């Protein structure tokens, strides 16, 4: 069997690598990576040791590539490279970020070569369990521009039926019949009733983690709290979030715990409430941090608000807590998911 994985982030690469090192280890496994993060040469070498072939593509990282002018340059070149890379039959294809034109066109090309290909959605962070985002932004913000987007993507730019969706969520493309997920019992609607759910095991998750990362020296004073900070523009009520974080840092220090912050890799602003905290290099994947701290995990608490990093920390056995309840938002799906995983809501 021959499999194609289409990924964008380190978290997605962990899952893909875990499947390759796990249930698909006897298969031929290729990777198309839209590099949306700071990929090191050592990480490239480790990926080359996991996948049979890899196509590294320009994407929206760093920030200067995430502009219309930049995209008009790198989109055509990326598509040219994709067509050269996808020239033979694949039996399975795994996609993420399926609202993107190049992902849709890649799936169309895979299907054109083998109409029997199995196409699946690879769990994208915490999205399958709760959502606080709306895909109706940009050209989808109203019916007129949404119709224009459909005309551009589906007809003018060639996505065809691979633009069509069952539902307006990431992973909602009609061709994505299956979801590979870490917690199938916690998956929310519409995925639960409209997709076949296949579990990514704890063993496969760890295989993926060790495939992507080596342990590194973090030089952290323990006991400590690692505060995994969401991208700051995600919060609905930033001033309430700031107050909650200030209280949490103060309480942690009273308990004799050092607070260490890990920011999102694409974060461009840092609030002053974090000024007195040690910062972990934001280019280091949070899962890399966890792997390095595994021998000392009893001395570490992983805290956050609604970061994907809380889910992965819990999967690896860290004491994990969320400040979500004190941040001015209400999301029943998120609360139910955290309760189900045993993440403390403080």
Short mmCIF file of C-alpha atoms in Angstrom, two decimals:
data_model
loop_
_atom_site.label_atom_id
_atom_site.label_comp_id
_atom_site.label_asym_id
_atom_site.label_seq_id
_atom_site.Cartn_x
_atom_site.Cartn_y
_atom_site.Cartn_z
CA UNK A 1 0.00 0.00 0.00
CA UNK A 2 1.10 3.56 -0.69
CA UNK A 3 0.09 6.50 1.51
CA UNK A 4 0.31 10.28 1.09
CA UNK A 5 0.27 12.64 4.08
CA UNK A 6 -0.36 16.38 3.50
CA UNK A 7 0.70 18.33 6.61
CA UNK A 8 1.41 21.88 7.73
CA UNK A 9 2.38 21.88 11.43
CA UNK A 10 4.53 20.02 13.92
CA UNK A 11 1.45 18.64 15.69
CA UNK A 12 0.19 17.15 12.43
CA UNK A 13 3.62 15.67 11.71
CA UNK A 14 3.59 13.86 15.06
CA UNK A 15 0.35 12.09 14.14
CA UNK A 16 1.48 11.30 10.60
CA UNK A 17 4.84 9.99 11.79
CA UNK A 18 3.17 7.90 14.48
CA UNK A 19 0.93 6.22 11.91
CA UNK A 20 3.92 5.62 9.63
CA UNK A 21 5.98 4.13 12.48
CA UNK A 22 2.92 2.21 13.69
CA UNK A 23 0.19 0.60 11.62
CA UNK A 24 1.59 1.69 8.24
CA UNK A 25 5.23 0.73 8.86
CA UNK A 26 5.15 -1.89 6.08
CA UNK A 27 3.73 0.61 3.54
CA UNK A 28 5.34 3.19 1.29
CA UNK A 29 4.70 6.57 2.95
CA UNK A 30 5.19 9.94 1.25
CA UNK A 31 4.82 13.42 2.73
CA UNK A 32 3.93 16.82 1.32
CA UNK A 33 4.82 19.42 3.95
CA UNK A 34 3.67 23.02 3.70
CA UNK A 35 6.22 24.41 6.14
CA UNK A 36 4.18 26.64 8.46
CA UNK A 37 6.83 26.76 11.21
CA UNK A 38 10.58 27.08 11.72
CA UNK A 39 11.79 23.71 10.43
CA UNK A 40 15.36 22.90 11.40
CA UNK A 41 17.83 20.90 9.33
CA UNK A 42 17.87 18.23 12.04
CA UNK A 43 14.08 17.92 11.87
CA UNK A 44 14.32 17.51 8.09
CA UNK A 45 16.81 14.70 8.59
CA UNK A 46 14.51 12.96 11.07
CA UNK A 47 11.56 13.27 8.71
CA UNK A 48 13.65 11.82 5.91
CA UNK A 49 14.27 8.85 8.17
CA UNK A 50 10.53 8.28 8.59
CA UNK A 51 9.02 8.94 5.14
CA UNK A 52 10.06 7.46 1.81
CA UNK A 53 9.76 10.74 -0.12
CA UNK A 54 9.15 14.29 1.07
CA UNK A 55 8.19 17.46 -0.77
CA UNK A 56 8.97 20.56 1.30
CA UNK A 57 6.91 23.55 0.15
CA UNK A 58 6.85 27.25 0.89
CA UNK A 59 3.80 28.33 2.86
CA UNK A 60 2.74 31.18 5.14
CA UNK A 61 5.81 31.09 7.39
CA UNK A 62 7.57 33.39 8.02
CA UNK A 63 5.03 36.23 8.03
CA UNK A 64 6.27 37.91 4.85
CA UNK A 65 4.99 34.92 2.87
CA UNK A 66 1.47 35.33 4.25
CA UNK A 67 0.50 38.22 1.97
CA UNK A 68 -1.43 38.27 -1.28
CA UNK A 69 1.63 39.45 -3.22
CA UNK A 70 3.79 36.67 -1.78
CA UNK A 71 1.13 34.01 -2.41
CA UNK A 72 0.85 35.02 -6.04
CA UNK A 73 4.52 34.10 -6.33
CA UNK A 74 4.77 30.89 -4.31
CA UNK A 75 1.35 29.35 -5.07
CA UNK A 76 2.15 28.64 -8.76
CA UNK A 77 5.57 27.27 -7.91
CA UNK A 78 4.18 25.02 -5.15
CA UNK A 79 1.50 23.66 -7.47
CA UNK A 80 4.12 22.92 -10.13
CA UNK A 81 6.15 20.96 -7.57
CA UNK A 82 3.06 19.09 -6.33
CA UNK A 83 2.19 17.94 -9.85
CA UNK A 84 5.70 16.56 -10.29
CA UNK A 85 5.58 14.83 -6.90
CA UNK A 86 2.11 13.26 -7.29
CA UNK A 87 2.59 11.28 -10.48
CA UNK A 88 1.72 7.72 -9.37
CA UNK A 89 -1.10 5.89 -7.60
CA UNK A 90 -1.73 6.38 -3.87
CA UNK A 91 -4.01 4.00 -1.96
CA UNK A 92 -4.61 6.40 0.94
CA UNK A 93 -4.33 10.17 1.32
CA UNK A 94 -4.43 12.10 4.60
CA UNK A 95 -5.20 15.83 4.52
CA UNK A 96 -5.42 18.69 6.98
CA UNK A 97 -6.23 22.40 6.41
CA UNK A 98 -8.71 21.33 3.74
CA UNK A 99 -10.06 24.86 3.12
CA UNK A 100 -6.83 25.68 1.29
CA UNK A 101 -6.85 25.62 -2.50
CA UNK A 102 -3.59 23.71 -2.89
CA UNK A 103 -4.80 20.98 -0.54
CA UNK A 104 -8.03 20.63 -2.51
CA UNK A 105 -6.17 20.53 -5.83
CA UNK A 106 -3.70 17.97 -4.48
CA UNK A 107 -6.55 15.68 -3.41
CA UNK A 108 -8.12 16.14 -6.84
CA UNK A 109 -4.87 15.11 -8.50
CA UNK A 110 -4.52 12.05 -6.26
CA UNK A 111 -8.09 11.04 -7.12
CA UNK A 112 -7.54 11.59 -10.85
CA UNK A 113 -4.77 8.98 -10.76
CA UNK A 114 -6.67 6.50 -8.55
CA UNK A 115 -10.44 6.95 -8.15
CA UNK A 116 -10.42 4.23 -5.45
CA UNK A 117 -8.10 6.15 -3.14
CA UNK A 118 -9.20 6.33 0.52
CA UNK A 119 -9.13 9.98 1.62
CA UNK A 120 -9.08 10.81 5.34
CA UNK A 121 -8.84 13.86 7.56
CA UNK A 122 -5.96 13.80 10.03
CA UNK A 123 -7.07 15.31 13.33
CA UNK A 124 -6.10 18.99 13.40
CA UNK A 125 -5.27 19.84 16.98
CA UNK A 126 -8.30 20.20 19.20
CA UNK A 127 -10.75 21.11 16.41
CA UNK A 128 -12.51 17.73 16.36
CA UNK A 129 -13.45 18.17 20.03
CA UNK A 130 -14.46 21.81 20.24
CA UNK A 131 -14.44 24.92 18.10
CA UNK A 132 -14.28 28.62 18.84
CA UNK A 133 -13.61 29.70 15.27
CA UNK A 134 -15.77 30.46 12.28
CA UNK A 135 -14.79 29.57 8.73
CA UNK A 136 -16.96 32.41 7.46
CA UNK A 137 -14.12 34.92 7.34
CA UNK A 138 -12.41 36.63 4.39
CA UNK A 139 -14.27 35.89 1.16
CA UNK A 140 -16.74 33.71 3.10
CA UNK A 141 -17.92 36.60 5.28
CA UNK A 142 -21.11 37.15 3.24
CA UNK A 143 -23.09 35.37 0.54
CA UNK A 144 -21.80 37.56 -2.31
CA UNK A 145 -18.09 37.10 -1.59
CA UNK A 146 -18.69 33.46 -0.63
CA UNK A 147 -20.15 32.87 -4.08
CA UNK A 148 -17.15 34.60 -5.59
CA UNK A 149 -14.79 32.35 -3.63
CA UNK A 150 -16.66 29.26 -4.79
CA UNK A 151 -16.47 30.40 -8.41
CA UNK A 152 -12.74 31.14 -8.10
CA UNK A 153 -11.73 27.94 -6.30
CA UNK A 154 -14.10 25.41 -7.81
CA UNK A 155 -14.27 26.55 -11.41
CA UNK A 156 -11.63 29.13 -12.32
CA UNK A 157 -8.77 27.68 -10.24
CA UNK A 158 -9.70 24.06 -10.79
CA UNK A 159 -10.61 22.52 -7.42
CA UNK A 160 -13.82 21.08 -8.91
CA UNK A 161 -15.84 18.78 -6.64
CA UNK A 162 -12.98 18.80 -4.14
CA UNK A 163 -14.20 22.24 -3.11
CA UNK A 164 -17.60 20.84 -1.99
CA UNK A 165 -18.30 20.36 1.71
CA UNK A 166 -20.65 18.29 3.85
CA UNK A 167 -20.41 20.93 6.58
CA UNK A 168 -18.66 24.23 7.18
CA UNK A 169 -15.92 23.05 9.49
CA UNK A 170 -12.31 22.18 8.80
CA UNK A 171 -12.37 18.54 7.76
CA UNK A 172 -15.75 19.07 6.15
CA UNK A 173 -14.82 18.33 2.53
CA UNK A 174 -17.15 15.67 1.08
CA UNK A 175 -14.18 13.53 0.03
CA UNK A 176 -12.97 13.18 3.64
CA UNK A 177 -15.00 10.18 4.79
CA UNK A 178 -12.77 9.18 7.70
CA UNK A 179 -11.18 10.96 10.68
CA UNK A 180 -8.05 9.65 12.37
CA UNK A 181 -8.33 10.93 15.94
CA UNK A 182 -6.63 10.53 19.32
CA UNK A 183 -9.90 10.51 21.30
CA UNK A 184 -12.74 9.07 19.18
CA UNK A 185 -15.13 8.91 22.15
CA UNK A 186 -14.82 12.67 22.64
CA UNK A 187 -15.31 13.79 19.03
CA UNK A 188 -18.09 16.37 18.64
CA UNK A 189 -20.74 16.87 16.02
CA UNK A 190 -20.82 17.02 13.05
CA UNK A 191 -17.80 14.71 12.90
CA UNK A 192 -19.29 12.11 15.25
CA UNK A 193 -22.29 11.27 13.07
CA UNK A 194 -20.94 12.12 9.62
CA UNK A 195 -17.48 10.54 9.62
CA UNK A 196 -15.96 7.14 10.35
CA UNK A 197 -13.72 7.59 13.40
CA UNK A 198 -10.42 5.69 13.64
CA UNK A 199 -8.29 5.93 16.79
CA UNK A 200 -4.65 6.99 16.81
CA UNK A 201 -3.30 4.97 19.73
CA UNK A 202 -1.18 6.26 22.61
CA UNK A 203 1.65 4.06 21.36
CA UNK A 204 1.45 5.61 17.88
CA UNK A 205 1.39 9.09 19.39
CA UNK A 206 4.59 8.36 21.31
CA UNK A 207 6.18 6.80 18.21
CA UNK A 208 5.40 10.00 16.32
CA UNK A 209 6.76 12.18 19.08
CA UNK A 210 10.06 10.28 19.18
CA UNK A 211 10.25 10.28 15.38
CA UNK A 212 10.04 14.08 15.20
CA UNK A 213 11.97 15.17 18.27
CA UNK A 214 15.09 14.48 20.24
CA UNK A 215 15.26 15.38 23.90
CA UNK A 216 16.87 18.74 24.53
CA UNK A 217 18.34 20.52 27.53
CA UNK A 218 15.86 23.16 28.73
CA UNK A 219 17.71 24.36 31.85
CA UNK A 220 14.50 24.79 33.86
CA UNK A 221 14.32 25.13 37.62
CA UNK A 222 11.79 22.65 39.02
CA UNK A 223 9.13 22.39 40.35
CA UNK A 224 7.60 24.56 37.68
CA UNK A 225 4.46 25.42 35.78
CA UNK A 226 4.72 25.48 32.00
CA UNK A 227 2.13 28.01 30.83
CA UNK A 228 1.23 27.09 27.23
CA UNK A 229 -0.12 30.32 25.76
CA UNK A 230 -2.59 30.28 22.87
CA UNK A 231 -2.01 32.69 20.03
CA UNK A 232 -3.06 35.87 21.79
CA UNK A 233 -5.51 37.08 19.13
CA UNK A 234 -7.73 34.02 19.79
CA UNK A 235 -9.16 35.40 23.01
CA UNK A 236 -12.58 37.08 23.00
CA UNK A 237 -11.90 39.07 26.19
CA UNK A 238 -8.15 39.75 26.39
CA UNK A 239 -8.35 42.01 29.45
CA UNK A 240 -10.13 39.29 31.44
CA UNK A 241 -7.54 36.78 30.24
CA UNK A 242 -4.73 39.07 31.38
CA UNK A 243 -6.26 39.38 34.87
CA UNK A 244 -6.68 35.61 35.10
CA UNK A 245 -3.06 35.00 34.09
CA UNK A 246 -1.78 37.59 36.60
CA UNK A 247 -3.66 35.85 39.42
CA UNK A 248 -2.47 32.44 38.33
CA UNK A 249 1.19 33.50 38.15
CA UNK A 250 0.91 35.08 41.59
CA UNK A 251 -0.69 31.97 43.13
CA UNK A 252 1.85 29.63 41.51
CA UNK A 253 4.74 31.64 42.92
CA UNK A 254 3.18 31.58 46.39
CA UNK A 255 3.23 27.77 46.09
CA UNK A 256 6.94 27.89 45.28
CA UNK A 257 6.56 27.07 41.59
CA UNK A 258 8.38 28.95 38.86
CA UNK A 259 6.15 29.95 35.92
CA UNK A 260 7.67 29.38 32.48
CA UNK A 261 5.87 30.55 29.32
CA UNK A 262 5.74 28.81 25.95
CA UNK A 263 4.20 30.98 23.22
CA UNK A 264 2.67 29.98 19.90
CA UNK A 265 5.33 29.61 17.15
CA UNK A 266 3.67 32.35 15.05
CA UNK A 267 3.08 34.78 17.92
CA UNK A 268 4.11 38.34 17.07
CA UNK A 269 3.10 40.17 20.25
CA UNK A 270 3.83 39.44 23.91
CA UNK A 271 1.73 40.98 26.70
CA UNK A 272 3.58 42.71 29.52
CA UNK A 273 1.96 40.32 32.05
CA UNK A 274 4.54 37.76 30.90
CA UNK A 275 7.57 40.04 31.33
CA UNK A 276 8.74 38.52 34.63
CA UNK A 277 8.42 34.91 33.44
CA UNK A 278 11.08 32.77 31.82
CA UNK A 279 10.27 32.02 28.17
CA UNK A 280 10.95 28.81 26.28
CA UNK A 281 12.09 29.40 22.70
CA UNK A 282 8.79 29.60 20.81
CA UNK A 283 10.27 27.81 17.80
CA UNK A 284 10.58 24.63 19.91
CA UNK A 285 7.42 22.54 19.58
CA UNK A 286 5.61 22.21 22.89
CA UNK A 287 5.61 18.44 22.43
CA UNK A 288 9.42 18.58 22.21
CA UNK A 289 9.37 20.29 25.60
CA UNK A 290 7.14 17.54 27.01
CA UNK A 291 9.39 14.79 25.65
CA UNK A 292 12.41 16.41 27.28
CA UNK A 293 10.59 16.74 30.62
CA UNK A 294 9.15 13.21 30.72
CA UNK A 295 11.71 11.91 33.28
CA UNK A 296 10.73 14.77 35.64
CA UNK A 297 7.03 15.08 34.83
CA UNK A 298 5.99 14.67 38.49
CA UNK A 299 7.63 18.06 39.14
CA UNK A 300 5.87 19.79 36.25
CA UNK A 301 2.35 21.16 35.81
CA UNK A 302 1.15 22.06 32.32
CA UNK A 303 -1.27 24.99 32.36
CA UNK A 304 -3.09 26.88 29.64
CA UNK A 305 -6.48 28.15 28.57
CA UNK A 306 -7.61 26.37 25.41
CA UNK A 307 -4.35 25.33 23.81
CA UNK A 308 -3.93 22.10 21.89
CA UNK A 309 -0.88 21.64 24.09
CA UNK A 310 -3.12 20.73 27.04
CA UNK A 311 -4.53 17.76 25.16
CA UNK A 312 -1.11 16.42 24.22
CA UNK A 313 0.24 16.99 27.75
CA UNK A 314 -2.58 14.93 29.21
CA UNK A 315 -1.97 12.18 26.68
CA UNK A 316 1.62 11.99 27.92
CA UNK A 317 0.61 11.81 31.59
CA UNK A 318 1.40 15.33 32.85
CA UNK A 319 -0.70 17.04 35.53
CA UNK A 320 -2.69 19.45 33.39
CA UNK A 321 -5.02 22.35 34.15
CA UNK A 322 -6.92 25.07 32.30
CA UNK A 323 -7.80 28.65 33.28
CA UNK A 324 -10.67 28.71 30.77
CA UNK A 325 -13.45 29.09 33.35
CA UNK A 326 -12.06 32.45 34.50
CA UNK A 327 -11.41 33.96 31.08
CA UNK A 328 -14.85 35.27 30.15
CA UNK A 329 -15.80 32.66 27.55
CA UNK A 330 -18.40 29.89 27.54
CA UNK A 331 -17.93 26.77 25.45
CA UNK A 332 -19.79 23.66 26.61
CA UNK A 333 -17.94 21.41 24.16
CA UNK A 334 -14.57 22.52 25.51
CA UNK A 335 -15.61 22.09 29.14
CA UNK A 336 -17.04 18.64 28.46
CA UNK A 337 -13.90 17.61 26.57
CA UNK A 338 -11.55 18.77 29.33
CA UNK A 339 -13.67 17.10 31.99
CA UNK A 340 -13.64 13.87 30.00
CA UNK A 341 -9.84 13.92 29.72
CA UNK A 342 -9.34 14.78 33.37
CA UNK A 343 -7.89 18.23 32.74
CA UNK A 344 -8.51 20.32 35.86
CA UNK A 345 -10.58 23.48 35.35
CA UNK A 346 -9.42 26.04 37.91
#
